Tab-separated table of C-alpha atoms and ligand atoms in Angstrom:
chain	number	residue	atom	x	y	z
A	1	UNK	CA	116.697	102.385	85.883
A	2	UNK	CA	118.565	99.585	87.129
A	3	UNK	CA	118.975	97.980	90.353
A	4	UNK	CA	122.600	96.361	90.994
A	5	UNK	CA	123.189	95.311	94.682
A	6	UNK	CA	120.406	94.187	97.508
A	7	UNK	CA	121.578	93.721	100.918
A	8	UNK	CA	119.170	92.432	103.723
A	9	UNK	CA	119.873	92.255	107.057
A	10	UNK	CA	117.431	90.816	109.717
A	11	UNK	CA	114.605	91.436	107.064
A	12	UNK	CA	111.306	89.259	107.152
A	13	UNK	CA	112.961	85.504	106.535
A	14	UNK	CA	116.793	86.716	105.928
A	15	UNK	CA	119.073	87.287	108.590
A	16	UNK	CA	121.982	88.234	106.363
A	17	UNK	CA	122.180	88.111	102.626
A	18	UNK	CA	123.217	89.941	99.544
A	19	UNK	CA	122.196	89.650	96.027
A	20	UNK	CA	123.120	91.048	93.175
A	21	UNK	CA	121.292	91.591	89.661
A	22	UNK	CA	121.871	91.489	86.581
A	23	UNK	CA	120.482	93.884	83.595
A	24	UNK	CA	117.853	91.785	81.804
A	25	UNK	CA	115.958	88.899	83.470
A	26	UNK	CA	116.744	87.972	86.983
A	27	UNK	CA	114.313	84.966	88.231
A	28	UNK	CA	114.110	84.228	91.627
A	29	UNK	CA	113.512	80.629	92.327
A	30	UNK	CA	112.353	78.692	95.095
A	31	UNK	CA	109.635	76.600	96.704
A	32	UNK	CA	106.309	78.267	99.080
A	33	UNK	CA	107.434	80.169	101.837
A	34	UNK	CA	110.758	80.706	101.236
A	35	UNK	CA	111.490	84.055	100.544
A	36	UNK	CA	111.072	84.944	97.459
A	37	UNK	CA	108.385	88.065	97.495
A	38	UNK	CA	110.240	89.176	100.484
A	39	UNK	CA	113.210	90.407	97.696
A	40	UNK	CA	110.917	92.112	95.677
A	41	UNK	CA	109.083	94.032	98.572
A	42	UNK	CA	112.810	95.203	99.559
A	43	UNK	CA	113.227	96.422	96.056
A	44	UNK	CA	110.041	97.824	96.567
A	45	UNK	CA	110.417	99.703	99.648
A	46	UNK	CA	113.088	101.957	98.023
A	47	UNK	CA	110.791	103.421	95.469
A	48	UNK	CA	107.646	104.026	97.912
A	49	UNK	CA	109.268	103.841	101.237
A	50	UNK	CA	106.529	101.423	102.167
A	51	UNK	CA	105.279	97.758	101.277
A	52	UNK	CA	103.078	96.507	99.166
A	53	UNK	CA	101.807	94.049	102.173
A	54	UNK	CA	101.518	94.662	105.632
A	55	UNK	CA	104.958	96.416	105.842
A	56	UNK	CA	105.533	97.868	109.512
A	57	UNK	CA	107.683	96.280	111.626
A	58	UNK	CA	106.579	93.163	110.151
A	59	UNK	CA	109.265	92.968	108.149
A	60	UNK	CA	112.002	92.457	111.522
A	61	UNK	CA	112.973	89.126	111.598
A	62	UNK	CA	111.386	87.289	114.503
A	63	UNK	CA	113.269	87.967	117.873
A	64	UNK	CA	115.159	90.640	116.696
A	65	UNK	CA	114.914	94.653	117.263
A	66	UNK	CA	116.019	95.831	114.023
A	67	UNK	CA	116.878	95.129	110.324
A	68	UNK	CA	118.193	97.105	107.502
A	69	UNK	CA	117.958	96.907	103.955
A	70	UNK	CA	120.550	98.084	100.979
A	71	UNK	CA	120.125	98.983	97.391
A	72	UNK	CA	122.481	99.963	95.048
A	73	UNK	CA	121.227	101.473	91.895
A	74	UNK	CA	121.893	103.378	89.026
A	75	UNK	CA	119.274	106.002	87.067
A	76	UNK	CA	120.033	107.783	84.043
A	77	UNK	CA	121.732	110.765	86.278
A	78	UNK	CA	123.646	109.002	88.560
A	79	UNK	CA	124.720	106.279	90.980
A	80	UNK	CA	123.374	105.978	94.511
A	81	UNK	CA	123.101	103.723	97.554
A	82	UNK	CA	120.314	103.604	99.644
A	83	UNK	CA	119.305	102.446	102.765
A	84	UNK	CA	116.523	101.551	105.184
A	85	UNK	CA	116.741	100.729	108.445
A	86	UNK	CA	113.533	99.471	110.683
A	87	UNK	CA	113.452	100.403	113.761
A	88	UNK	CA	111.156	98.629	116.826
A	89	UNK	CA	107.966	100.518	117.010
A	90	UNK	CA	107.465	101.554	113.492
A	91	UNK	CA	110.330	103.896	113.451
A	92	UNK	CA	112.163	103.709	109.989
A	93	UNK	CA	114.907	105.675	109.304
A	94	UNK	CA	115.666	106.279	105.009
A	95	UNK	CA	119.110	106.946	104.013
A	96	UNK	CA	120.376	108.608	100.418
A	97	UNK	CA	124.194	107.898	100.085
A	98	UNK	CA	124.486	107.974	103.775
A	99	UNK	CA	122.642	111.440	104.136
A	100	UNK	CA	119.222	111.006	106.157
A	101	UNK	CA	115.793	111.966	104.354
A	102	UNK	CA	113.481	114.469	106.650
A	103	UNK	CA	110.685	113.006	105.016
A	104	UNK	CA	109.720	109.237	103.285
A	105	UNK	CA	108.162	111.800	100.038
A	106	UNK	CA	112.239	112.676	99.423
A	107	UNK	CA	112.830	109.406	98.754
A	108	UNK	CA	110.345	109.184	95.703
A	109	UNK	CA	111.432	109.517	91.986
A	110	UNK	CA	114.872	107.920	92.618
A	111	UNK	CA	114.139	105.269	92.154
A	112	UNK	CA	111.173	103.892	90.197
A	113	UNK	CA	110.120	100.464	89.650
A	114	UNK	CA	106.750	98.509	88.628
A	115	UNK	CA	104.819	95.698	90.529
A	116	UNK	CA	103.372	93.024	88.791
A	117	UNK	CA	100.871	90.108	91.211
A	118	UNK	CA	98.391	88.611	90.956
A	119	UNK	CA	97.033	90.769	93.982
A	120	UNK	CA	96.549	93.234	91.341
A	121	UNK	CA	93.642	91.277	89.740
A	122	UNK	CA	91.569	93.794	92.853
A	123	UNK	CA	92.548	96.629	91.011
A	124	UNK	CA	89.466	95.415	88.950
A	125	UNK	CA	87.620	93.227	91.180
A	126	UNK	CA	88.163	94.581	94.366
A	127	UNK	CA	86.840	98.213	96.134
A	128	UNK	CA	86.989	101.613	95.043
A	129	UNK	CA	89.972	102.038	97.482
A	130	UNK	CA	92.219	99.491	95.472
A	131	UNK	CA	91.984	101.523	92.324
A	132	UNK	CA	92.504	104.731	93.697
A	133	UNK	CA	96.135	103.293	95.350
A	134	UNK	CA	96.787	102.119	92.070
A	135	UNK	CA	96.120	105.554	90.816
A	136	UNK	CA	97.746	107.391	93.115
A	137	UNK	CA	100.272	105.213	93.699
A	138	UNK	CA	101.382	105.806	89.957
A	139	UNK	CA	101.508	109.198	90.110
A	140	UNK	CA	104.092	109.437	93.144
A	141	UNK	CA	107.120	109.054	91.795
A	142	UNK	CA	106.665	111.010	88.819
A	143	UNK	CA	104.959	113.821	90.924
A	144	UNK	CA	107.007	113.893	94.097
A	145	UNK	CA	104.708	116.968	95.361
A	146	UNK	CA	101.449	114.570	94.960
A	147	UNK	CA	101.993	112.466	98.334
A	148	UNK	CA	102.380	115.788	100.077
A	149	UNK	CA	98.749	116.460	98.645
A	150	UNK	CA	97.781	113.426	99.783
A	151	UNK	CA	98.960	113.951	103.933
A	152	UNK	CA	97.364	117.031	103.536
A	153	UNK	CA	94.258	116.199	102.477
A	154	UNK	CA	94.106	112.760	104.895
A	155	UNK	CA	95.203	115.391	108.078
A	156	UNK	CA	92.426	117.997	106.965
A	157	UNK	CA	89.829	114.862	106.514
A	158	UNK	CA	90.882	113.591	109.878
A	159	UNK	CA	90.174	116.429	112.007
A	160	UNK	CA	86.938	117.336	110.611
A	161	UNK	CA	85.891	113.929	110.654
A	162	UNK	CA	86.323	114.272	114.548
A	163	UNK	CA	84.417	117.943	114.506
A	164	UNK	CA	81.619	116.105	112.958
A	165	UNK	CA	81.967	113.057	115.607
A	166	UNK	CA	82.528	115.748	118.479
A	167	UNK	CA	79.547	117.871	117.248
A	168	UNK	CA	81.359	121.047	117.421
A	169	UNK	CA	80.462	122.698	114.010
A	170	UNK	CA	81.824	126.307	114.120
A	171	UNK	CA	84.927	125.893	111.666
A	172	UNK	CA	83.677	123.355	110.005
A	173	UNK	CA	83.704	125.674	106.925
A	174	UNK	CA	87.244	126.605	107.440
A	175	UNK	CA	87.981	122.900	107.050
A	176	UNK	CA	85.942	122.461	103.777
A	177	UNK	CA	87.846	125.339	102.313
A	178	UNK	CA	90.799	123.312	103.373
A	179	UNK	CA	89.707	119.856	101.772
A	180	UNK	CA	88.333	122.005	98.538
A	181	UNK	CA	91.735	123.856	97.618
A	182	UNK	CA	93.964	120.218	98.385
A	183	UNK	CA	91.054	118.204	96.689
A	184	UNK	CA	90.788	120.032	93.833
A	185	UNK	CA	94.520	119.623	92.976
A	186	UNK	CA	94.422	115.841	93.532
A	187	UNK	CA	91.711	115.705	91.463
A	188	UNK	CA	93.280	117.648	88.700
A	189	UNK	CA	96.443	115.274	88.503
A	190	UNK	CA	94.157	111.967	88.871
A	191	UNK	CA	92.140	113.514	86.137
A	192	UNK	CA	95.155	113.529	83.932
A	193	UNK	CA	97.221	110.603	84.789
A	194	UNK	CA	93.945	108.243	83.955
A	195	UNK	CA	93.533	109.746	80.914
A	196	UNK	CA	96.915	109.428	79.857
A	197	UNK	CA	96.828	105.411	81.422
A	198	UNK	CA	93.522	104.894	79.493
A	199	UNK	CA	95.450	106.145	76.407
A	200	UNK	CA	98.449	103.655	76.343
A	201	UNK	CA	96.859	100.356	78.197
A	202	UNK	CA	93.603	100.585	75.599
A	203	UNK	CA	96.147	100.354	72.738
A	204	UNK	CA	98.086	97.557	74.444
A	205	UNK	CA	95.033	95.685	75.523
A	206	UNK	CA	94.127	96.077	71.634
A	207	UNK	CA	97.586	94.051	70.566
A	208	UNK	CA	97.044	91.381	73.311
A	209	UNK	CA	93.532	90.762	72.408
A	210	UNK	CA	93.838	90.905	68.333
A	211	UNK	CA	91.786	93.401	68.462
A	212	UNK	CA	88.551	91.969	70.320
A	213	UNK	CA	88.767	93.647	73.416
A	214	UNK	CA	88.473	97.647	73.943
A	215	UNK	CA	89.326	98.624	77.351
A	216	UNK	CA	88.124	101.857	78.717
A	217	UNK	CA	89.162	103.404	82.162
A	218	UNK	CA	87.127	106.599	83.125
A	219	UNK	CA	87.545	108.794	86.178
A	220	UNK	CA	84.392	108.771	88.479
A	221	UNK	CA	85.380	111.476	90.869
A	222	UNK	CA	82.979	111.441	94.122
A	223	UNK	CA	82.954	115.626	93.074
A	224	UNK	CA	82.138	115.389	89.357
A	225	UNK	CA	84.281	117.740	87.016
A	226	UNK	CA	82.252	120.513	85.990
A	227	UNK	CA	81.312	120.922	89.612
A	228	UNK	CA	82.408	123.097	91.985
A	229	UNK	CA	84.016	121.399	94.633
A	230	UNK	CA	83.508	123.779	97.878
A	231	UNK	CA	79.951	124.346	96.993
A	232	UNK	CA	79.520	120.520	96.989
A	233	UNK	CA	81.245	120.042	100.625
A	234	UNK	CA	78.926	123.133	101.858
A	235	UNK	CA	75.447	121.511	100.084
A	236	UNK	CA	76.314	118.348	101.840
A	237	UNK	CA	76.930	120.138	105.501
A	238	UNK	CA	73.689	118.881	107.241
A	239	UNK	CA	73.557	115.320	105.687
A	240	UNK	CA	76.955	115.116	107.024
A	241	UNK	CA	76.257	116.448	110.523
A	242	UNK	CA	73.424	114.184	110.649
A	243	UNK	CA	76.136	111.155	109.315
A	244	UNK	CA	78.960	111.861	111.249
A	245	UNK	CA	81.395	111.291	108.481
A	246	UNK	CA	82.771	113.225	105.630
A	247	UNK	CA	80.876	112.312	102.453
A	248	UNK	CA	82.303	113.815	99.297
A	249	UNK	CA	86.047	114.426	98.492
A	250	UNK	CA	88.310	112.635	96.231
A	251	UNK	CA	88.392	110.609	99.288
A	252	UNK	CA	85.613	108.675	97.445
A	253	UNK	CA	86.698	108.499	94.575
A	254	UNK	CA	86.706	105.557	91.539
A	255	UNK	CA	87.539	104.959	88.306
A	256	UNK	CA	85.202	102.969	86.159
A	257	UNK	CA	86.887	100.360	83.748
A	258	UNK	CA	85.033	98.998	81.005
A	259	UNK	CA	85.966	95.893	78.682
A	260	UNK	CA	83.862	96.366	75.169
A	261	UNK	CA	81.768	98.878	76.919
A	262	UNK	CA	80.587	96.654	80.117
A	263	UNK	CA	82.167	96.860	83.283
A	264	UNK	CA	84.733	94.830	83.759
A	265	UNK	CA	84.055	94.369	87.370
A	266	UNK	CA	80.257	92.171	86.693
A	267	UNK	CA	81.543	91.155	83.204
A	268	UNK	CA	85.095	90.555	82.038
A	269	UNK	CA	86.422	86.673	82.552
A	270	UNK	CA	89.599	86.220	84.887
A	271	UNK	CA	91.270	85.894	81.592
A	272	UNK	CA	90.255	89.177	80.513
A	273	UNK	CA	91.052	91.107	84.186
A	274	UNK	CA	94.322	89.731	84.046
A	275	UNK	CA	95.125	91.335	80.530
A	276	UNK	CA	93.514	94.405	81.838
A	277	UNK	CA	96.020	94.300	84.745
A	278	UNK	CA	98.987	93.386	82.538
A	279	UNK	CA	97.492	96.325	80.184
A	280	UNK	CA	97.644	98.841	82.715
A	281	UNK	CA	100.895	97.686	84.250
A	282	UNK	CA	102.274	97.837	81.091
A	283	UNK	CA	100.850	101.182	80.328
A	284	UNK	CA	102.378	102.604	83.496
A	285	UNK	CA	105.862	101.767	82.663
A	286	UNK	CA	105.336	103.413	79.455
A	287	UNK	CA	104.579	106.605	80.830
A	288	UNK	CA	107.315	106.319	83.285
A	289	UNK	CA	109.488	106.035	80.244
A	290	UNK	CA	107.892	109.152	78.402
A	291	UNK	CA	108.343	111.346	81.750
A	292	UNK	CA	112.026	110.275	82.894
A	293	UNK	CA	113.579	108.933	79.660
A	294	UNK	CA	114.211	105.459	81.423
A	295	UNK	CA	111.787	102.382	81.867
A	296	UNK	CA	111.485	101.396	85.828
A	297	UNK	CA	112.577	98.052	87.357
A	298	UNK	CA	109.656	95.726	86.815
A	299	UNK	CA	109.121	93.507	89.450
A	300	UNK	CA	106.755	90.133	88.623
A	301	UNK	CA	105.366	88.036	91.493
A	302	UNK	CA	104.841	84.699	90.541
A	303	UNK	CA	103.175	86.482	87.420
A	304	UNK	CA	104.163	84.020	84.181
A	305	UNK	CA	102.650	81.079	85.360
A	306	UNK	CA	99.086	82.570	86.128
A	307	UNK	CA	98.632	84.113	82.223
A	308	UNK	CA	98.227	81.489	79.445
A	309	UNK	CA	100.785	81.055	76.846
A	310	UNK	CA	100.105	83.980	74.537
A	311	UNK	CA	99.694	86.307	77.148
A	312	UNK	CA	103.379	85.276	78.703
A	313	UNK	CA	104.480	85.681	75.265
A	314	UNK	CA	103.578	88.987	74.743
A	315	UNK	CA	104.531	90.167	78.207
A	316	UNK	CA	108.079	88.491	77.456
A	317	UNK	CA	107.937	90.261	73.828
A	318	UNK	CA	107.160	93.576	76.300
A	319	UNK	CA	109.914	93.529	78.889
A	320	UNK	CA	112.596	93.559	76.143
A	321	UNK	CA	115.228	95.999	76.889
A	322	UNK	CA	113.795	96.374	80.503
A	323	UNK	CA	115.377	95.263	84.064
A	324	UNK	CA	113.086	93.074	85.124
A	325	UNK	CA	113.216	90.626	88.428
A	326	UNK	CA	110.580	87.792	88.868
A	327	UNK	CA	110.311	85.073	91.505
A	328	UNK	CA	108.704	81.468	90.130
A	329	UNK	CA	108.640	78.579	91.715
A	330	UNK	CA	109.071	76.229	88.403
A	331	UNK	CA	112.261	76.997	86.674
A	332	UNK	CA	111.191	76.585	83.080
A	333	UNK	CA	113.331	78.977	81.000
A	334	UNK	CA	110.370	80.983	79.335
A	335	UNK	CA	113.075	83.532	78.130
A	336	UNK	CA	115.217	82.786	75.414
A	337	UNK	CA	118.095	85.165	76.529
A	338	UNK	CA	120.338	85.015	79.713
A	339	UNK	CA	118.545	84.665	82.710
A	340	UNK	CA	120.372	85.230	85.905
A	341	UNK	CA	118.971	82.531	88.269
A	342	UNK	CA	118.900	83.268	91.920
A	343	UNK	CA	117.874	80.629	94.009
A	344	UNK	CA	116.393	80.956	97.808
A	345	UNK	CA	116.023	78.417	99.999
A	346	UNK	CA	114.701	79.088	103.753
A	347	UNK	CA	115.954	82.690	103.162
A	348	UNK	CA	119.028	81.792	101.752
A	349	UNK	CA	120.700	82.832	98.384
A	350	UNK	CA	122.204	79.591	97.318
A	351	UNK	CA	122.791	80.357	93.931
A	352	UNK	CA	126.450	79.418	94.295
A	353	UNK	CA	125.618	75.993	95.247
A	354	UNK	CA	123.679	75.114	91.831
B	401	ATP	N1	109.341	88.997	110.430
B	401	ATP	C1	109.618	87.761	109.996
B	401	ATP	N2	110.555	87.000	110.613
B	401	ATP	C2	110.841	85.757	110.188
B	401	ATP	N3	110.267	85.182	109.130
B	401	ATP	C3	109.335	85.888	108.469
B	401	ATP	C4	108.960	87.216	108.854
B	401	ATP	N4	108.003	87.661	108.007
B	401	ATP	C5	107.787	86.666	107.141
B	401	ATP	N5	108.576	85.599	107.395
B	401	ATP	C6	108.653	84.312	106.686
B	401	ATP	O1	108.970	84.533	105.337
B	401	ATP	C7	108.415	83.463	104.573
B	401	ATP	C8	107.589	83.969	103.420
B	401	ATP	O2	108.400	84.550	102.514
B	401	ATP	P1	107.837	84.916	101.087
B	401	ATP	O3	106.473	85.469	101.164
B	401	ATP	O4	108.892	85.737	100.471
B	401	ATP	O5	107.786	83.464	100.443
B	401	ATP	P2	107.735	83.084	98.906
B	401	ATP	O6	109.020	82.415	98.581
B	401	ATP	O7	107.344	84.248	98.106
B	401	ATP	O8	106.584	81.997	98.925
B	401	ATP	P3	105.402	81.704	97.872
B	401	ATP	O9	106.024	80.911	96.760
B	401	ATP	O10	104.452	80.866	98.657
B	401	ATP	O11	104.840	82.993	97.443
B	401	ATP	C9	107.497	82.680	105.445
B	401	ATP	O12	108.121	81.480	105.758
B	401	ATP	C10	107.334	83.587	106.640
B	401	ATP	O13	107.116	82.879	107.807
B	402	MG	MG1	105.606	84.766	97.162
């Protein structure tokens, strides 16, 4: 997977710009605030069709009433261009070599790349809800279908959650068939992808840690596996007309993640939650590798300077071979090969000036 050519137009800080990267290391440099994760949640947007922030129409520039975004990139099949364009309101229109997509889920797979910030750190630390984006999250572009699960299931929750609110219980069991035959799939692939994660970032948290720390990730579905899922919604009918609120469904799920055996979430150091993070980040473009044959794009937020010399090392030692783009706001060389610099001042590329 590579990405070649980024054009922004009225987007966030940039009112016109283009930048173009290079195969192996790009680094984006510049001080606070001046536009450097902005470039990576462009690239972003073009594998999810959404932002890892607040996204919306956030993202067009002050005063104006729309902006557009451009990538050009290449993946093992073929060449294509995409584009984005943000319209007032929320209205975003997503382009495929100047052919519109019906839907955001057509966009998915194309292309793929990583995101690496320190954010992350909530996969461990923060609520159920952060880890099951993560999950889920993961699984999208290798499993285009998944998101559609996902709607699905969200639309189904939705409108039972207002039967509940509105009192009117007649179909409710019509919806809980619903949520048990769209549940049950997502459960299956979440089932499957954390396995398969747990695998590959257990054995790459073994490397970084010489051995001293065993990391263990296991799925703690809000249904548990050997039970049946529409029997569960039905035993839980009365509770939940007395709540108001749906509560079972992978809607509530977790997974548990356990450093030598505690959970990491009471117990590991921020040392050790950042390896975990790096582990599973590191894990993910693995199996992105084993399913499509090519590693994604990984994209670092102001990632090298928060891990401690051995760590970087070993991340460095990992993105090998990879396109990877990373915004710092030192400009110590920590690579030993060509870097392509780009620098960003006041959402400006003034790389040419250097
Ligand atoms: N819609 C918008 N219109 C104009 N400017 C915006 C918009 N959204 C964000 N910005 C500006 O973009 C800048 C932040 O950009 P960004 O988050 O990319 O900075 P950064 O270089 O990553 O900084 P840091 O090193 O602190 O992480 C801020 O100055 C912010 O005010
Ligand atoms: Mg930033």
């Amino acid at each position: 997977m590579k990405a070649s050519n980024l054009e922004l137009y009225n987007f966030r800080n940039y009112e016109y710009e283009n930048i173009s990267f290079s195969d192996g290391v790009n680094i984006i440099h510049g001080e606070n605030g001046m536009g450097k994760t902005n470039i990576l949640e462009a690239v972003y947007y073009f594998s999810y069709g959404r932002s890892f922030r607040s996204g919306g129409k956030e993202v067009i520039k002050d005063g104006e009433k729309e902006a557009r975004i451009s990538l050009s990139f290449e993946n093992s099949q073929r060449k294509l261009e995409s584009d984005i364009k943000f319209l007032s309101g929320k209205r975003k229109e997503i382009y495929i070599n100047e052919i519109e997509l019906k839907k955001t889920s057509q966009l998915l797979g194309n292309f793929i790349c990583v995101l690496f910030t320190p954010d992350e750190m909530g996969i461990i630390k923060g609520m159920p809800e952060v880890r099951r984006k993560f999950c889920d999250s993961s699984i999208m572009p290798l499993r285009p279908n998944y998101i559609k699960e996902l709607i699905k299931y969200r639309n189904i929750l939705a409108q039972k959650t207002a039967l509940l609110k509105s009192r009117q219980y007649e179909t409710l069991d019509i919806w809980n068939e619903k949520l048990a035959e769209t549940g049950s799939r997502i459960m299956t692939l979440r089932e499957s992808y954390i396995e398969r994660i747990n695998q590959k970032a257990r054995e790459i948290q073994n490397e970084i840690s010489g051995g001293k720390e065993e990391l263990n990730l296991i799925y703690n579905p809000s249904v548990k596996l050997k039970e049946n899922y529409l029997e569960k919604l039905t035993e839980y009918k009365e509770k939940e007309k007395e709540n108001l609120f749906c509560m079972v469904g992978v809607h509530r799920d977790d997974i548990d993640i356990f450093i030598n055996g505690k959970p990491a979430k009471n117990y590991a150091s921020q040392g050790q939650i950042r390896t975990a993070v790096l582990s599973l980040k590191l894990a993910e473009t693995e199996i992105i590798k084993e399913e499509t044959g090519e590693y994604p794009v990984m994209l670092l937020d102001d990632i090298l300077s928060e891990l401690d010399k051995s760590r970087r090392e070993f991340l460095i030692s990992k993105i090998k071979g990879k396109q990877i783009i990373i915004t710092c706001t030192d400009i110590e060389n920590y690579f030993n090969d060509n870097v392509n610099i780009i620098e960003i001042k006041d959402g400006k590329n003034v790389s040419s000036y250097r």
